[in-house]
Amino acid sequence: DKTIVIGEVWMITLWDINEEISRTFKGKGLNTIAISSDNKSLVSAGNDVNLWDISTQKENLLFNPQQNNLCFIMSIVFNLNNTAIIMGDICGNVYVLDSKTGNLIRQIEKQDTPVLSVTLSPNGNLLAVGNADGKISLWNIETWQLLHTLEHKTAIRNLVFSPDGKKLASATNSDLIQL
């Protein structure tokens, strides 16, 4: 299955490359999106966290950061078995939500600066968190222990693990990509 997702401030477009068709999802204040590993759900976040059923395009408000005294969501990812959603916000918080109920499962140690990127290793055991101050923290998601901190000189805009999980690439505000 080959799918591309494009998010805009008010709209998400889901493209099926094999069939060259698209579906549009109307959102509110979108900043980040992720697709579940089973390709059944899409989560969008920014002002709200919404869970979408891809086949029916039905939207379900999962979580409202403002109602919970939280900040604008900058990055979001499903865990490997799609039971949880991990998100980072502009106030430096990283939260784990139950993907069915939206209940807060865990909050990891508050970061000193905005969280701009969260990503999971391919085996789902490591969480990488990239911050505006250039720090990348690596967390064991089974124990929620901080394993290591890496540092850049500028904000971490995006993080991605290699398919084998042995490398982590980071993109920064200085137009630098580092492995």
mmCIF file of C-alpha atoms in Angstrom:
data_model
loop_
_atom_site.group_PDB
_atom_site.id
_atom_site.type_symbol
_atom_site.label_atom_id
_atom_site.label_comp_id
_atom_site.label_asym_id
_atom_site.label_seq_id
_atom_site.Cartn_x
_atom_site.Cartn_y
_atom_site.Cartn_z
ATOM 1 C CA ASP A 1 0.000 0.000 0.000
ATOM 2 C CA LYS A 2 1.442 3.356 -1.004
ATOM 3 C CA THR A 3 -0.098 6.386 0.644
ATOM 4 C CA ILE A 4 0.957 10.021 0.830
ATOM 5 C CA VAL A 5 -0.523 12.452 3.329
ATOM 6 C CA ILE A 6 -0.363 16.200 2.835
ATOM 7 C CA GLY A 7 -1.480 18.504 5.644
ATOM 8 C CA GLU A 8 -2.419 22.153 5.333
ATOM 9 C CA VAL A 9 -3.709 24.561 7.967
ATOM 10 C CA TRP A 10 -7.363 23.635 7.358
ATOM 11 C CA MET A 11 -7.200 20.479 5.253
ATOM 12 C CA ILE A 12 -5.568 17.053 5.011
ATOM 13 C CA THR A 13 -5.276 15.298 1.652
ATOM 14 C CA LEU A 14 -4.683 11.548 1.654
ATOM 15 C CA TRP A 15 -3.378 10.207 -1.652
ATOM 16 C CA ASP A 16 -3.466 6.543 -2.662
ATOM 17 C CA ILE A 17 -0.590 6.344 -5.126
ATOM 18 C CA ASN A 18 -1.630 2.964 -6.554
ATOM 19 C CA GLU A 19 -5.069 4.228 -7.561
ATOM 20 C CA GLU A 20 -4.070 7.884 -8.094
ATOM 21 C CA ILE A 21 -7.039 9.052 -6.028
ATOM 22 C CA SER A 22 -7.246 11.344 -3.054
ATOM 23 C CA ARG A 23 -9.507 11.946 -0.084
ATOM 24 C CA THR A 24 -9.815 15.251 1.724
ATOM 25 C CA PHE A 25 -10.290 15.690 5.458
ATOM 26 C CA LYS A 26 -11.319 19.127 6.768
ATOM 27 C CA GLY A 27 -9.478 20.104 9.926
ATOM 28 C CA LYS A 28 -8.960 23.042 12.255
ATOM 29 C CA GLY A 29 -5.586 24.643 12.987
ATOM 30 C CA LEU A 30 -3.550 21.663 11.763
ATOM 31 C CA ASN A 31 0.163 21.541 12.372
ATOM 32 C CA THR A 32 1.139 17.861 12.286
ATOM 33 C CA ILE A 33 -0.270 14.534 11.084
ATOM 34 C CA ALA A 34 0.503 10.803 11.349
ATOM 35 C CA ILE A 35 -0.960 7.569 9.965
ATOM 36 C CA SER A 36 -1.317 4.407 12.042
ATOM 37 C CA SER A 37 0.805 1.410 11.010
ATOM 38 C CA ASP A 38 -2.346 -0.514 10.009
ATOM 39 C CA ASN A 39 -3.392 2.365 7.681
ATOM 40 C CA LYS A 40 -6.819 2.561 9.336
ATOM 41 C CA SER A 41 -6.433 5.788 11.298
ATOM 42 C CA LEU A 42 -5.023 9.245 10.813
ATOM 43 C CA VAL A 43 -4.278 11.606 13.667
ATOM 44 C CA SER A 44 -4.029 15.365 13.197
ATOM 45 C CA ALA A 45 -2.938 17.885 15.771
ATOM 46 C CA GLY A 46 -2.367 21.550 16.404
ATOM 47 C CA ASN A 47 -5.114 23.292 18.331
ATOM 48 C CA ASP A 48 -6.923 19.944 18.824
ATOM 49 C CA VAL A 49 -5.949 16.290 18.512
ATOM 50 C CA ASN A 50 -8.347 14.515 16.162
ATOM 51 C CA LEU A 51 -8.490 10.847 15.238
ATOM 52 C CA TRP A 52 -9.867 10.079 11.784
ATOM 53 C CA ASP A 53 -11.169 6.780 10.427
ATOM 54 C CA ILE A 54 -9.535 6.712 6.994
ATOM 55 C CA SER A 55 -12.183 4.562 5.306
ATOM 56 C CA THR A 56 -15.202 6.588 6.494
ATOM 57 C CA GLN A 57 -13.418 9.961 6.942
ATOM 58 C CA LYS A 58 -15.197 10.250 10.307
ATOM 59 C CA GLU A 59 -13.490 12.618 12.734
ATOM 60 C CA ASN A 60 -13.380 12.146 16.476
ATOM 61 C CA LEU A 61 -12.057 14.881 18.780
ATOM 62 C CA LEU A 62 -9.606 12.923 20.865
ATOM 63 C CA PHE A 63 -8.037 15.621 22.975
ATOM 64 C CA ASN A 64 -8.187 19.403 23.333
ATOM 65 C CA PRO A 65 -4.865 20.800 24.580
ATOM 66 C CA GLN A 66 -6.335 24.185 25.591
ATOM 67 C CA GLN A 67 -9.035 22.567 27.747
ATOM 68 C CA ASN A 68 -6.291 20.610 29.497
ATOM 69 C CA ASN A 69 -4.072 23.682 29.995
ATOM 70 C CA LEU A 70 -1.599 22.421 27.414
ATOM 71 C CA CYS A 71 0.001 24.108 24.423
ATOM 72 C CA PHE A 72 -0.102 23.926 20.631
ATOM 73 C CA ILE A 73 0.973 20.475 19.371
ATOM 74 C CA MET A 74 4.067 20.557 17.159
ATOM 75 C CA SER A 75 4.676 16.864 16.388
ATOM 76 C CA ILE A 76 2.784 13.607 16.752
ATOM 77 C CA VAL A 77 3.359 9.887 16.140
ATOM 78 C CA PHE A 78 1.492 6.601 16.752
ATOM 79 C CA ASN A 79 3.246 3.898 18.754
ATOM 80 C CA LEU A 80 4.021 0.655 16.923
ATOM 81 C CA ASN A 81 0.771 -1.174 17.777
ATOM 82 C CA ASN A 82 -1.397 1.981 17.426
ATOM 83 C CA THR A 83 -2.626 1.881 21.028
ATOM 84 C CA ALA A 84 -1.023 5.202 21.934
ATOM 85 C CA ILE A 85 -0.218 8.566 20.396
ATOM 86 C CA ILE A 86 2.916 10.431 21.453
ATOM 87 C CA MET A 87 2.952 14.191 20.974
ATOM 88 C CA GLY A 88 5.222 17.129 21.704
ATOM 89 C CA ASP A 89 4.064 20.706 22.242
ATOM 90 C CA ILE A 90 5.418 24.225 21.958
ATOM 91 C CA CYS A 91 5.729 24.530 25.759
ATOM 92 C CA GLY A 92 8.227 21.637 25.958
ATOM 93 C CA ASN A 93 5.824 18.888 27.010
ATOM 94 C CA VAL A 94 5.759 15.320 25.682
ATOM 95 C CA TYR A 95 2.525 13.416 26.285
ATOM 96 C CA VAL A 96 1.313 9.912 25.627
ATOM 97 C CA LEU A 97 -2.427 9.527 24.942
ATOM 98 C CA ASP A 98 -4.558 6.404 24.665
ATOM 99 C CA SER A 99 -5.445 6.353 20.956
ATOM 100 C CA LYS A 100 -8.996 5.108 21.561
ATOM 101 C CA THR A 101 -10.103 7.253 24.513
ATOM 102 C CA GLY A 102 -7.771 10.250 24.367
ATOM 103 C CA ASN A 103 -6.958 9.760 28.051
ATOM 104 C CA LEU A 104 -3.546 10.945 29.143
ATOM 105 C CA ILE A 105 -1.383 7.887 29.888
ATOM 106 C CA ARG A 106 1.906 9.573 30.665
ATOM 107 C CA GLN A 107 3.826 12.809 30.548
ATOM 108 C CA ILE A 108 7.579 12.524 30.278
ATOM 109 C CA GLU A 109 10.001 14.984 31.819
ATOM 110 C CA LYS A 110 9.272 18.528 30.646
ATOM 111 C CA GLN A 111 11.798 19.853 28.148
ATOM 112 C CA ASP A 112 13.422 23.288 28.597
ATOM 113 C CA THR A 113 12.313 24.550 25.175
ATOM 114 C CA PRO A 114 9.571 23.780 22.618
ATOM 115 C CA VAL A 115 9.396 20.200 21.336
ATOM 116 C CA LEU A 116 9.488 20.409 17.542
ATOM 117 C CA SER A 117 9.786 16.731 16.597
ATOM 118 C CA VAL A 118 8.950 13.319 18.045
ATOM 119 C CA THR A 119 9.621 10.016 16.309
ATOM 120 C CA LEU A 120 9.870 6.326 17.187
ATOM 121 C CA SER A 121 12.477 3.797 16.150
ATOM 122 C CA PRO A 122 11.245 1.100 13.723
ATOM 123 C CA ASN A 123 11.029 -1.492 16.531
ATOM 124 C CA GLY A 124 9.051 0.995 18.649
ATOM 125 C CA ASN A 125 11.417 0.856 21.638
ATOM 126 C CA LEU A 126 13.110 4.269 21.343
ATOM 127 C CA LEU A 127 11.488 7.680 21.314
ATOM 128 C CA ALA A 128 13.551 10.560 19.927
ATOM 129 C CA VAL A 129 12.504 14.072 20.971
ATOM 130 C CA GLY A 130 13.929 17.122 19.166
ATOM 131 C CA ASN A 131 13.813 20.555 20.784
ATOM 132 C CA ALA A 132 14.130 24.195 19.784
ATOM 133 C CA ASP A 133 17.391 24.471 21.760
ATOM 134 C CA GLY A 134 19.086 21.833 19.581
ATOM 135 C CA LYS A 135 18.844 18.961 22.039
ATOM 136 C CA ILE A 136 17.703 15.482 21.067
ATOM 137 C CA SER A 137 16.693 13.181 23.898
ATOM 138 C CA LEU A 138 16.409 9.420 23.441
ATOM 139 C CA TRP A 139 13.922 7.603 25.686
ATOM 140 C CA ASN A 140 13.268 3.911 26.327
ATOM 141 C CA ILE A 141 9.476 3.754 25.998
ATOM 142 C CA GLU A 142 9.128 0.579 28.040
ATOM 143 C CA THR A 143 10.780 2.074 31.139
ATOM 144 C CA TRP A 144 10.457 5.785 30.185
ATOM 145 C CA GLN A 145 14.073 6.298 31.173
ATOM 146 C CA LEU A 146 16.183 8.933 29.436
ATOM 147 C CA LEU A 147 18.986 7.014 27.714
ATOM 148 C CA HIS A 148 21.004 9.696 25.981
ATOM 149 C CA THR A 149 21.048 13.366 24.981
ATOM 150 C CA LEU A 150 22.564 14.615 21.728
ATOM 151 C CA GLU A 151 23.148 18.278 20.917
ATOM 152 C CA HIS A 152 23.100 20.599 17.913
ATOM 153 C CA LYS A 153 23.634 24.342 17.944
ATOM 154 C CA THR A 154 20.210 25.170 16.453
ATOM 155 C CA ALA A 155 16.623 23.934 16.659
ATOM 156 C CA ILE A 156 15.806 20.367 15.670
ATOM 157 C CA ARG A 157 13.112 20.631 12.972
ATOM 158 C CA ASN A 158 12.707 16.949 12.146
ATOM 159 C CA LEU A 159 13.953 13.513 13.192
ATOM 160 C CA VAL A 160 13.820 10.157 11.432
ATOM 161 C CA PHE A 161 15.311 6.753 12.222
ATOM 162 C CA SER A 162 16.870 4.573 9.536
ATOM 163 C CA PRO A 163 14.808 1.460 8.682
ATOM 164 C CA ASP A 164 17.149 -0.737 10.784
ATOM 165 C CA GLY A 165 16.951 1.706 13.739
ATOM 166 C CA LYS A 166 20.734 2.074 13.970
ATOM 167 C CA LYS A 167 20.902 5.670 12.773
ATOM 168 C CA LEU A 168 18.948 8.795 13.621
ATOM 169 C CA ALA A 169 18.912 11.686 11.141
ATOM 170 C CA SER A 170 18.183 15.187 12.379
ATOM 171 C CA ALA A 171 17.384 18.323 10.391
ATOM 172 C CA THR A 172 18.057 21.693 11.982
ATOM 173 C CA ASN A 173 17.345 25.374 11.404
ATOM 174 C CA SER A 174 20.909 25.802 10.120
ATOM 175 C CA ASP A 175 20.103 23.779 6.972
ATOM 176 C CA LEU A 176 22.181 20.948 8.409
ATOM 177 C CA ILE A 177 21.239 17.279 8.300
ATOM 178 C CA GLN A 178 23.267 15.128 10.650
ATOM 179 C CA LEU A 179 23.463 11.338 11.011
#
